[in-house]
Amino acid sequence: ETGVTQSPTHLIKTRGQQVTLRCSSQSGHNTVSWYQQALGQGPQFIFQYYREEENGRGNFPPRFSGLQFPNYSSELNVNALELDDSALYLCASSPGQGAVTQYFGPGTRLTVL
Amino acid sequence: KNEVEQSPQNLTAQEGEFITINCSYSVGISALHWLQQHPGGGIVSLFMLSSGKKKHGRLIATINIQEKHSSLHITASHPRDSAVYICAVQGGSEKLVFGKGTKLTVNP
């Protein structure tokens, strides 16, 4: 059973560019959540996808968008990058919605210059 | 005031000591999660609690729903326990709300 994987590991972009981050969920998991973790802070919920539909969203602007594919892997897209978008982006998969254990990937470290 | 408060922010202990990390929250929850984050970012889920107490090896997590408080205990601490420990709560929606974490350093 493979765990949650994310790509790329690290990424450097400049202001105004667009970025796509990828997450492969753990086998058998149909739910993926995305989080942003700024340095020295706890993660912040961006959104969750359940069976290819957005299933909840945190306080992030529309330039943060996502997608979940039929195999339950997921993408996070960020348009018009800003310096404050520099952070560790974490995805977590779970076998369903609600109060279940989430399994986290290793994260993608995004630096915006 | 944050919905989830952890204390202490930083904790340094000697190998073998008993460690307690506290988490208080201000909202109704369906579950509380304790997570461990190592340098480099990877997060491991340690416990998910909705009541009572859970134990896994040297780790014990307790929750008091009435007092909106949870504790994570580590018995016989070891340098490999050094990490950031994060408390996160889950309310009626799907999102997790995280505390800022407690950085634990266990010295040999």
JSON list of C-alpha atoms in Angstrom, two decimals:
[
{"chain": "A", "resi": 1, "resn": "GLU", "atom": "CA", "xyz": [0.00, 0.00, 0.00]},
{"chain": "A", "resi": 2, "resn": "THR", "atom": "CA", "xyz": [1.60, 3.27, -1.09]},
{"chain": "A", "resi": 3, "resn": "GLY", "atom": "CA", "xyz": [1.24, 6.37, 1.04]},
{"chain": "A", "resi": 4, "resn": "VAL", "atom": "CA", "xyz": [0.36, 9.90, 0.02]},
{"chain": "A", "resi": 5, "resn": "THR", "atom": "CA", "xyz": [2.85, 11.41, -2.41]},
{"chain": "A", "resi": 6, "resn": "GLN", "atom": "CA", "xyz": [3.26, 15.00, -3.57]},
{"chain": "A", "resi": 7, "resn": "SER", "atom": "CA", "xyz": [5.16, 16.61, -6.39]},
{"chain": "A", "resi": 8, "resn": "PRO", "atom": "CA", "xyz": [7.27, 18.55, -6.80]},
{"chain": "A", "resi": 9, "resn": "THR", "atom": "CA", "xyz": [9.19, 18.60, -3.53]},
{"chain": "A", "resi": 10, "resn": "HIS", "atom": "CA", "xyz": [10.40, 22.15, -3.96]},
{"chain": "A", "resi": 11, "resn": "LEU", "atom": "CA", "xyz": [9.44, 24.90, -6.35]},
{"chain": "A", "resi": 12, "resn": "ILE", "atom": "CA", "xyz": [10.58, 28.47, -6.94]},
{"chain": "A", "resi": 13, "resn": "LYS", "atom": "CA", "xyz": [8.33, 30.90, -8.82]},
{"chain": "A", "resi": 14, "resn": "THR", "atom": "CA", "xyz": [8.13, 34.65, -9.30]},
{"chain": "A", "resi": 15, "resn": "ARG", "atom": "CA", "xyz": [5.27, 36.98, -8.48]},
{"chain": "A", "resi": 16, "resn": "GLY", "atom": "CA", "xyz": [2.41, 36.82, -10.96]},
{"chain": "A", "resi": 17, "resn": "GLN", "atom": "CA", "xyz": [3.20, 33.33, -12.19]},
{"chain": "A", "resi": 18, "resn": "GLN", "atom": "CA", "xyz": [0.93, 30.33, -11.89]},
{"chain": "A", "resi": 19, "resn": "VAL", "atom": "CA", "xyz": [1.74, 27.02, -10.19]},
{"chain": "A", "resi": 20, "resn": "THR", "atom": "CA", "xyz": [0.25, 23.52, -10.11]},
{"chain": "A", "resi": 21, "resn": "LEU", "atom": "CA", "xyz": [0.95, 21.16, -7.24]},
{"chain": "A", "resi": 22, "resn": "ARG", "atom": "CA", "xyz": [0.05, 17.48, -7.38]},
{"chain": "A", "resi": 23, "resn": "CYS", "atom": "CA", "xyz": [-1.03, 14.92, -4.83]},
{"chain": "A", "resi": 24, "resn": "SER", "atom": "CA", "xyz": [-1.58, 11.19, -5.15]},
{"chain": "A", "resi": 25, "resn": "SER", "atom": "CA", "xyz": [-3.84, 9.87, -2.44]},
{"chain": "A", "resi": 26, "resn": "GLN", "atom": "CA", "xyz": [-3.37, 6.66, -0.53]},
{"chain": "A", "resi": 27, "resn": "SER", "atom": "CA", "xyz": [-4.91, 3.60, -2.12]},
{"chain": "A", "resi": 28, "resn": "GLY", "atom": "CA", "xyz": [-8.62, 3.32, -1.28]},
{"chain": "A", "resi": 29, "resn": "HIS", "atom": "CA", "xyz": [-8.97, 6.95, -0.21]},
{"chain": "A", "resi": 30, "resn": "ASN", "atom": "CA", "xyz": [-11.59, 9.09, -1.98]},
{"chain": "A", "resi": 31, "resn": "THR", "atom": "CA", "xyz": [-11.09, 12.36, -0.09]},
{"chain": "A", "resi": 32, "resn": "VAL", "atom": "CA", "xyz": [-8.21, 14.83, -0.41]},
{"chain": "A", "resi": 33, "resn": "SER", "atom": "CA", "xyz": [-7.66, 17.96, 1.66]},
{"chain": "A", "resi": 34, "resn": "TRP", "atom": "CA", "xyz": [-5.14, 20.71, 0.93]},
{"chain": "A", "resi": 35, "resn": "TYR", "atom": "CA", "xyz": [-3.43, 22.87, 3.54]},
{"chain": "A", "resi": 36, "resn": "GLN", "atom": "CA", "xyz": [-1.06, 25.83, 3.49]},
{"chain": "A", "resi": 37, "resn": "GLN", "atom": "CA", "xyz": [1.56, 26.09, 6.23]},
{"chain": "A", "resi": 38, "resn": "ALA", "atom": "CA", "xyz": [3.48, 29.34, 6.54]},
{"chain": "A", "resi": 39, "resn": "LEU", "atom": "CA", "xyz": [6.78, 29.27, 8.40]},
{"chain": "A", "resi": 40, "resn": "GLY", "atom": "CA", "xyz": [6.30, 28.93, 12.13]},
{"chain": "A", "resi": 41, "resn": "GLN", "atom": "CA", "xyz": [2.54, 28.53, 11.85]},
{"chain": "A", "resi": 42, "resn": "GLY", "atom": "CA", "xyz": [0.09, 25.65, 11.93]},
{"chain": "A", "resi": 43, "resn": "PRO", "atom": "CA", "xyz": [-1.43, 24.50, 8.65]},
{"chain": "A", "resi": 44, "resn": "GLN", "atom": "CA", "xyz": [-4.47, 26.36, 7.30]},
{"chain": "A", "resi": 45, "resn": "PHE", "atom": "CA", "xyz": [-7.25, 24.53, 5.49]},
{"chain": "A", "resi": 46, "resn": "ILE", "atom": "CA", "xyz": [-7.54, 25.50, 1.81]},
{"chain": "A", "resi": 47, "resn": "PHE", "atom": "CA", "xyz": [-10.20, 23.08, 0.54]},
{"chain": "A", "resi": 48, "resn": "GLN", "atom": "CA", "xyz": [-11.26, 19.46, 0.39]},
{"chain": "A", "resi": 49, "resn": "TYR", "atom": "CA", "xyz": [-12.34, 17.27, -2.50]},
{"chain": "A", "resi": 50, "resn": "TYR", "atom": "CA", "xyz": [-14.59, 14.26, -2.14]},
{"chain": "A", "resi": 51, "resn": "ARG", "atom": "CA", "xyz": [-15.25, 12.07, -5.17]},
{"chain": "A", "resi": 52, "resn": "GLU", "atom": "CA", "xyz": [-14.19, 14.82, -7.58]},
{"chain": "A", "resi": 53, "resn": "GLU", "atom": "CA", "xyz": [-16.37, 17.55, -6.02]},
{"chain": "A", "resi": 54, "resn": "GLU", "atom": "CA", "xyz": [-15.23, 20.42, -3.80]},
{"chain": "A", "resi": 55, "resn": "ASN", "atom": "CA", "xyz": [-16.51, 19.60, -0.32]},
{"chain": "A", "resi": 56, "resn": "GLY", "atom": "CA", "xyz": [-15.57, 22.59, 1.81]},
{"chain": "A", "resi": 57, "resn": "ARG", "atom": "CA", "xyz": [-13.31, 25.59, 1.46]},
{"chain": "A", "resi": 58, "resn": "GLY", "atom": "CA", "xyz": [-11.29, 27.69, 3.85]},
{"chain": "A", "resi": 59, "resn": "ASN", "atom": "CA", "xyz": [-10.64, 31.41, 3.76]},
{"chain": "A", "resi": 60, "resn": "PHE", "atom": "CA", "xyz": [-8.59, 31.50, 0.55]},
{"chain": "A", "resi": 61, "resn": "PRO", "atom": "CA", "xyz": [-9.21, 33.67, -2.52]},
{"chain": "A", "resi": 62, "resn": "PRO", "atom": "CA", "xyz": [-10.53, 32.22, -5.80]},
{"chain": "A", "resi": 63, "resn": "ARG", "atom": "CA", "xyz": [-7.04, 32.22, -7.34]},
{"chain": "A", "resi": 64, "resn": "PHE", "atom": "CA", "xyz": [-6.56, 29.06, -5.28]},
{"chain": "A", "resi": 65, "resn": "SER", "atom": "CA", "xyz": [-8.39, 26.34, -7.16]},
{"chain": "A", "resi": 66, "resn": "GLY", "atom": "CA", "xyz": [-8.30, 22.59, -7.24]},
{"chain": "A", "resi": 67, "resn": "LEU", "atom": "CA", "xyz": [-9.27, 19.49, -9.05]},
{"chain": "A", "resi": 68, "resn": "GLN", "atom": "CA", "xyz": [-9.73, 15.84, -8.16]},
{"chain": "A", "resi": 69, "resn": "PHE", "atom": "CA", "xyz": [-9.46, 13.13, -10.79]},
{"chain": "A", "resi": 70, "resn": "PRO", "atom": "CA", "xyz": [-11.37, 9.84, -11.12]},
{"chain": "A", "resi": 71, "resn": "ASN", "atom": "CA", "xyz": [-8.43, 8.00, -9.53]},
{"chain": "A", "resi": 72, "resn": "TYR", "atom": "CA", "xyz": [-8.79, 10.46, -6.59]},
{"chain": "A", "resi": 73, "resn": "SER", "atom": "CA", "xyz": [-5.45, 12.13, -7.17]},
{"chain": "A", "resi": 74, "resn": "SER", "atom": "CA", "xyz": [-5.65, 15.90, -6.91]},
{"chain": "A", "resi": 75, "resn": "GLU", "atom": "CA", "xyz": [-4.14, 19.17, -8.07]},
{"chain": "A", "resi": 76, "resn": "LEU", "atom": "CA", "xyz": [-3.86, 22.54, -6.37]},
{"chain": "A", "resi": 77, "resn": "ASN", "atom": "CA", "xyz": [-3.55, 25.50, -8.73]},
{"chain": "A", "resi": 78, "resn": "VAL", "atom": "CA", "xyz": [-2.55, 28.97, -7.63]},
{"chain": "A", "resi": 79, "resn": "ASN", "atom": "CA", "xyz": [-2.78, 31.87, -10.09]},
{"chain": "A", "resi": 80, "resn": "ALA", "atom": "CA", "xyz": [-1.18, 35.30, -9.88]},
{"chain": "A", "resi": 81, "resn": "LEU", "atom": "CA", "xyz": [1.28, 34.24, -7.21]},
{"chain": "A", "resi": 82, "resn": "GLU", "atom": "CA", "xyz": [2.03, 36.66, -4.40]},
{"chain": "A", "resi": 83, "resn": "LEU", "atom": "CA", "xyz": [5.02, 36.73, -2.06]},
{"chain": "A", "resi": 84, "resn": "ASP", "atom": "CA", "xyz": [2.78, 35.64, 0.84]},
{"chain": "A", "resi": 85, "resn": "ASP", "atom": "CA", "xyz": [1.97, 32.43, -1.02]},
{"chain": "A", "resi": 86, "resn": "SER", "atom": "CA", "xyz": [5.43, 31.18, -0.06]},
{"chain": "A", "resi": 87, "resn": "ALA", "atom": "CA", "xyz": [4.69, 28.24, 2.22]},
{"chain": "A", "resi": 88, "resn": "LEU", "atom": "CA", "xyz": [4.66, 24.48, 2.61]},
{"chain": "A", "resi": 89, "resn": "TYR", "atom": "CA", "xyz": [1.63, 23.02, 0.85]},
{"chain": "A", "resi": 90, "resn": "LEU", "atom": "CA", "xyz": [0.36, 19.78, 2.34]},
{"chain": "A", "resi": 91, "resn": "CYS", "atom": "CA", "xyz": [-2.21, 17.39, 1.04]},
{"chain": "A", "resi": 92, "resn": "ALA", "atom": "CA", "xyz": [-3.89, 14.71, 3.10]},
{"chain": "A", "resi": 93, "resn": "SER", "atom": "CA", "xyz": [-6.07, 11.85, 1.98]},
{"chain": "A", "resi": 94, "resn": "SER", "atom": "CA", "xyz": [-8.70, 9.99, 3.95]},
{"chain": "A", "resi": 95, "resn": "PRO", "atom": "CA", "xyz": [-11.07, 7.11, 3.32]},
{"chain": "A", "resi": 96, "resn": "GLY", "atom": "CA", "xyz": [-14.13, 9.34, 3.61]},
{"chain": "A", "resi": 97, "resn": "GLN", "atom": "CA", "xyz": [-15.55, 12.52, 4.97]},
{"chain": "A", "resi": 98, "resn": "GLY", "atom": "CA", "xyz": [-16.14, 13.49, 8.55]},
{"chain": "A", "resi": 99, "resn": "ALA", "atom": "CA", "xyz": [-14.13, 12.53, 11.59]},
{"chain": "A", "resi": 100, "resn": "VAL", "atom": "CA", "xyz": [-11.59, 10.18, 10.10]},
{"chain": "A", "resi": 101, "resn": "THR", "atom": "CA", "xyz": [-7.81, 10.02, 10.27]},
{"chain": "A", "resi": 102, "resn": "GLN", "atom": "CA", "xyz": [-6.11, 12.01, 7.53]},
{"chain": "A", "resi": 103, "resn": "TYR", "atom": "CA", "xyz": [-2.87, 10.75, 6.02]},
{"chain": "A", "resi": 104, "resn": "PHE", "atom": "CA", "xyz": [-0.48, 13.52, 5.05]},
{"chain": "A", "resi": 105, "resn": "GLY", "atom": "CA", "xyz": [1.96, 13.74, 2.19]},
{"chain": "A", "resi": 106, "resn": "PRO", "atom": "CA", "xyz": [5.49, 15.11, 2.61]},
{"chain": "A", "resi": 107, "resn": "GLY", "atom": "CA", "xyz": [4.50, 18.54, 1.27]},
{"chain": "A", "resi": 108, "resn": "THR", "atom": "CA", "xyz": [5.65, 20.86, -1.49]},
{"chain": "A", "resi": 109, "resn": "ARG", "atom": "CA", "xyz": [7.77, 23.83, -0.44]},
{"chain": "A", "resi": 110, "resn": "LEU", "atom": "CA", "xyz": [6.84, 26.81, -2.64]},
{"chain": "A", "resi": 111, "resn": "THR", "atom": "CA", "xyz": [8.99, 29.93, -2.69]},
{"chain": "A", "resi": 112, "resn": "VAL", "atom": "CA", "xyz": [7.70, 33.01, -4.48]},
{"chain": "A", "resi": 113, "resn": "LEU", "atom": "CA", "xyz": [10.32, 35.64, -5.30]},
{"chain": "B", "resi": 1, "resn": "LYS", "atom": "CA", "xyz": [-8.03, 34.54, 20.01]},
{"chain": "B", "resi": 2, "resn": "ASN", "atom": "CA", "xyz": [-7.22, 31.40, 18.02]},
{"chain": "B", "resi": 3, "resn": "GLU", "atom": "CA", "xyz": [-9.76, 28.60, 18.06]},
{"chain": "B", "resi": 4, "resn": "VAL", "atom": "CA", "xyz": [-6.99, 26.18, 19.06]},
{"chain": "B", "resi": 5, "resn": "GLU", "atom": "CA", "xyz": [-4.34, 27.10, 21.59]},
{"chain": "B", "resi": 6, "resn": "GLN", "atom": "CA", "xyz": [-1.38, 24.92, 22.48]},
{"chain": "B", "resi": 7, "resn": "SER", "atom": "CA", "xyz": [1.03, 25.14, 25.36]},
{"chain": "B", "resi": 8, "resn": "PRO", "atom": "CA", "xyz": [3.87, 25.32, 25.75]},
{"chain": "B", "resi": 9, "resn": "GLN", "atom": "CA", "xyz": [5.13, 26.70, 22.44]},
{"chain": "B", "resi": 10, "resn": "ASN", "atom": "CA", "xyz": [8.58, 25.27, 23.07]},
{"chain": "B", "resi": 11, "resn": "LEU", "atom": "CA", "xyz": [9.63, 22.46, 25.37]},
{"chain": "B", "resi": 12, "resn": "THR", "atom": "CA", "xyz": [13.09, 21.11, 26.12]},
{"chain": "B", "resi": 13, "resn": "ALA", "atom": "CA", "xyz": [13.46, 17.89, 28.11]},
{"chain": "B", "resi": 14, "resn": "GLN", "atom": "CA", "xyz": [16.10, 15.39, 29.09]},
{"chain": "B", "resi": 15, "resn": "GLU", "atom": "CA", "xyz": [15.91, 11.87, 27.79]},
{"chain": "B", "resi": 16, "resn": "GLY", "atom": "CA", "xyz": [13.64, 9.76, 29.98]},
{"chain": "B", "resi": 17, "resn": "GLU", "atom": "CA", "xyz": [11.45, 12.61, 31.20]},
{"chain": "B", "resi": 18, "resn": "PHE", "atom": "CA", "xyz": [7.64, 12.53, 31.10]},
{"chain": "B", "resi": 19, "resn": "ILE", "atom": "CA", "xyz": [6.30, 15.11, 28.67]},
{"chain": "B", "resi": 20, "resn": "THR", "atom": "CA", "xyz": [2.88, 16.79, 28.59]},
{"chain": "B", "resi": 21, "resn": "ILE", "atom": "CA", "xyz": [1.62, 19.03, 25.81]},
{"chain": "B", "resi": 22, "resn": "ASN", "atom": "CA", "xyz": [-1.71, 20.77, 26.21]},
{"chain": "B", "resi": 23, "resn": "CYS", "atom": "CA", "xyz": [-4.38, 21.84, 23.75]},
{"chain": "B", "resi": 24, "resn": "SER", "atom": "CA", "xyz": [-7.43, 23.99, 24.44]},
{"chain": "B", "resi": 25, "resn": "TYR", "atom": "CA", "xyz": [-10.12, 24.80, 21.93]},
{"chain": "B", "resi": 26, "resn": "SER", "atom": "CA", "xyz": [-13.09, 27.10, 21.89]},
{"chain": "B", "resi": 27, "resn": "VAL", "atom": "CA", "xyz": [-15.54, 25.48, 19.47]},
{"chain": "B", "resi": 28, "resn": "GLY", "atom": "CA", "xyz": [-17.69, 22.37, 19.51]},
{"chain": "B", "resi": 29, "resn": "ILE", "atom": "CA", "xyz": [-15.90, 19.51, 17.85]},
{"chain": "B", "resi": 30, "resn": "SER", "atom": "CA", "xyz": [-16.56, 16.09, 16.41]},
{"chain": "B", "resi": 31, "resn": "ALA", "atom": "CA", "xyz": [-12.94, 14.99, 16.75]},
{"chain": "B", "resi": 32, "resn": "LEU", "atom": "CA", "xyz": [-9.50, 16.15, 17.89]},
{"chain": "B", "resi": 33, "resn": "HIS", "atom": "CA", "xyz": [-6.31, 15.09, 16.17]},
{"chain": "B", "resi": 34, "resn": "TRP", "atom": "CA", "xyz": [-2.74, 14.99, 17.45]},
{"chain": "B", "resi": 35, "resn": "LEU", "atom": "CA", "xyz": [-0.11, 15.16, 14.72]},
{"chain": "B", "resi": 36, "resn": "GLN", "atom": "CA", "xyz": [3.68, 15.00, 14.66]},
{"chain": "B", "resi": 37, "resn": "GLN", "atom": "CA", "xyz": [5.74, 17.06, 12.22]},
{"chain": "B", "resi": 38, "resn": "HIS", "atom": "CA", "xyz": [9.44, 16.45, 11.70]},
{"chain": "B", "resi": 39, "resn": "PRO", "atom": "CA", "xyz": [11.92, 18.94, 10.21]},
{"chain": "B", "resi": 40, "resn": "GLY", "atom": "CA", "xyz": [11.37, 18.93, 6.47]},
{"chain": "B", "resi": 41, "resn": "GLY", "atom": "CA", "xyz": [7.62, 19.08, 6.88]},
{"chain": "B", "resi": 42, "resn": "GLY", "atom": "CA", "xyz": [6.20, 15.56, 6.82]},
{"chain": "B", "resi": 43, "resn": "ILE", "atom": "CA", "xyz": [3.20, 15.14, 9.12]},
{"chain": "B", "resi": 44, "resn": "VAL", "atom": "CA", "xyz": [2.19, 11.90, 10.80]},
{"chain": "B", "resi": 45, "resn": "SER", "atom": "CA", "xyz": [-1.18, 11.43, 12.41]},
{"chain": "B", "resi": 46, "resn": "LEU", "atom": "CA", "xyz": [-0.74, 10.14, 15.97]},
{"chain": "B", "resi": 47, "resn": "PHE", "atom": "CA", "xyz": [-4.26, 10.04, 17.36]},
{"chain": "B", "resi": 48, "resn": "MET", "atom": "CA", "xyz": [-7.82, 10.95, 16.57]},
{"chain": "B", "resi": 49, "resn": "LEU", "atom": "CA", "xyz": [-10.02, 11.34, 19.65]},
{"chain": "B", "resi": 50, "resn": "SER", "atom": "CA", "xyz": [-13.63, 12.16, 20.28]},
{"chain": "B", "resi": 51, "resn": "SER", "atom": "CA", "xyz": [-13.72, 11.10, 23.95]},
{"chain": "B", "resi": 52, "resn": "GLY", "atom": "CA", "xyz": [-11.68, 9.50, 26.68]},
{"chain": "B", "resi": 53, "resn": "LYS", "atom": "CA", "xyz": [-8.16, 8.31, 26.22]},
{"chain": "B", "resi": 54, "resn": "LYS", "atom": "CA", "xyz": [-6.01, 6.51, 23.67]},
{"chain": "B", "resi": 55, "resn": "LYS", "atom": "CA", "xyz": [-2.59, 4.91, 24.05]},
{"chain": "B", "resi": 56, "resn": "HIS", "atom": "CA", "xyz": [-0.05, 3.88, 21.46]},
{"chain": "B", "resi": 57, "resn": "GLY", "atom": "CA", "xyz": [3.33, 2.74, 22.71]},
{"chain": "B", "resi": 58, "resn": "ARG", "atom": "CA", "xyz": [4.79, 5.54, 24.83]},
{"chain": "B", "resi": 59, "resn": "LEU", "atom": "CA", "xyz": [2.20, 8.06, 23.68]},
{"chain": "B", "resi": 60, "resn": "ILE", "atom": "CA", "xyz": [-1.05, 8.76, 25.50]},
{"chain": "B", "resi": 61, "resn": "ALA", "atom": "CA", "xyz": [-3.73, 11.23, 24.44]},
{"chain": "B", "resi": 62, "resn": "THR", "atom": "CA", "xyz": [-6.65, 12.32, 26.57]},
{"chain": "B", "resi": 63, "resn": "ILE", "atom": "CA", "xyz": [-9.58, 14.60, 25.92]},
{"chain": "B", "resi": 64, "resn": "ASN", "atom": "CA", "xyz": [-12.12, 16.29, 28.20]},
{"chain": "B", "resi": 65, "resn": "ILE", "atom": "CA", "xyz": [-15.01, 17.40, 26.04]},
{"chain": "B", "resi": 66, "resn": "GLN", "atom": "CA", "xyz": [-16.72, 19.41, 28.80]},
{"chain": "B", "resi": 67, "resn": "GLU", "atom": "CA", "xyz": [-13.56, 21.42, 29.48]},
{"chain": "B", "resi": 68, "resn": "LYS", "atom": "CA", "xyz": [-12.60, 21.61, 25.78]},
{"chain": "B", "resi": 69, "resn": "HIS", "atom": "CA", "xyz": [-9.11, 20.40, 26.59]},
{"chain": "B", "resi": 70, "resn": "SER", "atom": "CA", "xyz": [-6.79, 17.65, 25.43]},
{"chain": "B", "resi": 71, "resn": "SER", "atom": "CA", "xyz": [-3.33, 16.54, 26.49]},
{"chain": "B", "resi": 72, "resn": "LEU", "atom": "CA", "xyz": [-0.64, 14.53, 24.76]},
{"chain": "B", "resi": 73, "resn": "HIS", "atom": "CA", "xyz": [1.74, 12.68, 27.05]},
{"chain": "B", "resi": 74, "resn": "ILE", "atom": "CA", "xyz": [5.02, 11.04, 26.16]},
{"chain": "B", "resi": 75, "resn": "THR", "atom": "CA", "xyz": [6.48, 8.62, 28.68]},
{"chain": "B", "resi": 76, "resn": "ALA", "atom": "CA", "xyz": [10.22, 7.85, 28.84]},
{"chain": "B", "resi": 77, "resn": "SER", "atom": "CA", "xyz": [11.01, 10.51, 26.22]},
{"chain": "B", "resi": 78, "resn": "HIS", "atom": "CA", "xyz": [13.77, 9.87, 23.70]},
{"chain": "B", "resi": 79, "resn": "PRO", "atom": "CA", "xyz": [15.72, 12.18, 21.38]},
{"chain": "B", "resi": 80, "resn": "ARG", "atom": "CA", "xyz": [13.88, 10.67, 18.41]},
{"chain": "B", "resi": 81, "resn": "ASP", "atom": "CA", "xyz": [10.66, 12.16, 19.87]},
{"chain": "B", "resi": 82, "resn": "SER", "atom": "CA", "xyz": [12.02, 15.62, 19.01]},
{"chain": "B", "resi": 83, "resn": "ALA", "atom": "CA", "xyz": [9.52, 17.16, 16.61]},
{"chain": "B", "resi": 84, "resn": "VAL", "atom": "CA", "xyz": [6.68, 19.67, 16.44]},
{"chain": "B", "resi": 85, "resn": "TYR", "atom": "CA", "xyz": [3.45, 18.31, 17.89]},
{"chain": "B", "resi": 86, "resn": "ILE", "atom": "CA", "xyz": [0.28, 19.83, 16.50]},
{"chain": "B", "resi": 87, "resn": "CYS", "atom": "CA", "xyz": [-3.25, 19.68, 17.82]},
{"chain": "B", "resi": 88, "resn": "ALA", "atom": "CA", "xyz": [-6.09, 20.04, 15.31]},
{"chain": "B", "resi": 89, "resn": "VAL", "atom": "CA", "xyz": [-9.85, 20.04, 15.83]},
{"chain": "B", "resi": 90, "resn": "GLN", "atom": "CA", "xyz": [-12.63, 19.07, 13.50]},
{"chain": "B", "resi": 91, "resn": "GLY", "atom": "CA", "xyz": [-16.05, 20.63, 13.94]},
{"chain": "B", "resi": 92, "resn": "GLY", "atom": "CA", "xyz": [-19.21, 20.08, 11.99]},
{"chain": "B", "resi": 93, "resn": "SER", "atom": "CA", "xyz": [-17.54, 20.72, 8.64]},
{"chain": "B", "resi": 94, "resn": "GLU", "atom": "CA", "xyz": [-14.78, 18.81, 6.97]},
{"chain": "B", "resi": 95, "resn": "LYS", "atom": "CA", "xyz": [-11.92, 21.17, 7.72]},
{"chain": "B", "resi": 96, "resn": "LEU", "atom": "CA", "xyz": [-9.30, 20.74, 10.40]},
{"chain": "B", "resi": 97, "resn": "VAL", "atom": "CA", "xyz": [-8.38, 23.81, 12.45]},
{"chain": "B", "resi": 98, "resn": "PHE", "atom": "CA", "xyz": [-4.81, 23.59, 13.67]},
{"chain": "B", "resi": 99, "resn": "GLY", "atom": "CA", "xyz": [-2.91, 24.97, 16.61]},
{"chain": "B", "resi": 100, "resn": "LYS", "atom": "CA", "xyz": [0.48, 26.53, 16.01]},
{"chain": "B", "resi": 101, "resn": "GLY", "atom": "CA", "xyz": [2.31, 23.52, 17.37]},
{"chain": "B", "resi": 102, "resn": "THR", "atom": "CA", "xyz": [4.63, 22.73, 20.25]},
{"chain": "B", "resi": 103, "resn": "LYS", "atom": "CA", "xyz": [8.29, 22.29, 19.41]},
{"chain": "B", "resi": 104, "resn": "LEU", "atom": "CA", "xyz": [9.74, 19.49, 21.54]},
{"chain": "B", "resi": 105, "resn": "THR", "atom": "CA", "xyz": [13.47, 18.94, 21.89]},
{"chain": "B", "resi": 106, "resn": "VAL", "atom": "CA", "xyz": [14.64, 15.92, 23.87]},
{"chain": "B", "resi": 107, "resn": "ASN", "atom": "CA", "xyz": [18.32, 16.01, 24.76]},
{"chain": "B", "resi": 108, "resn": "PRO", "atom": "CA", "xyz": [20.33, 12.84, 25.35]}
]
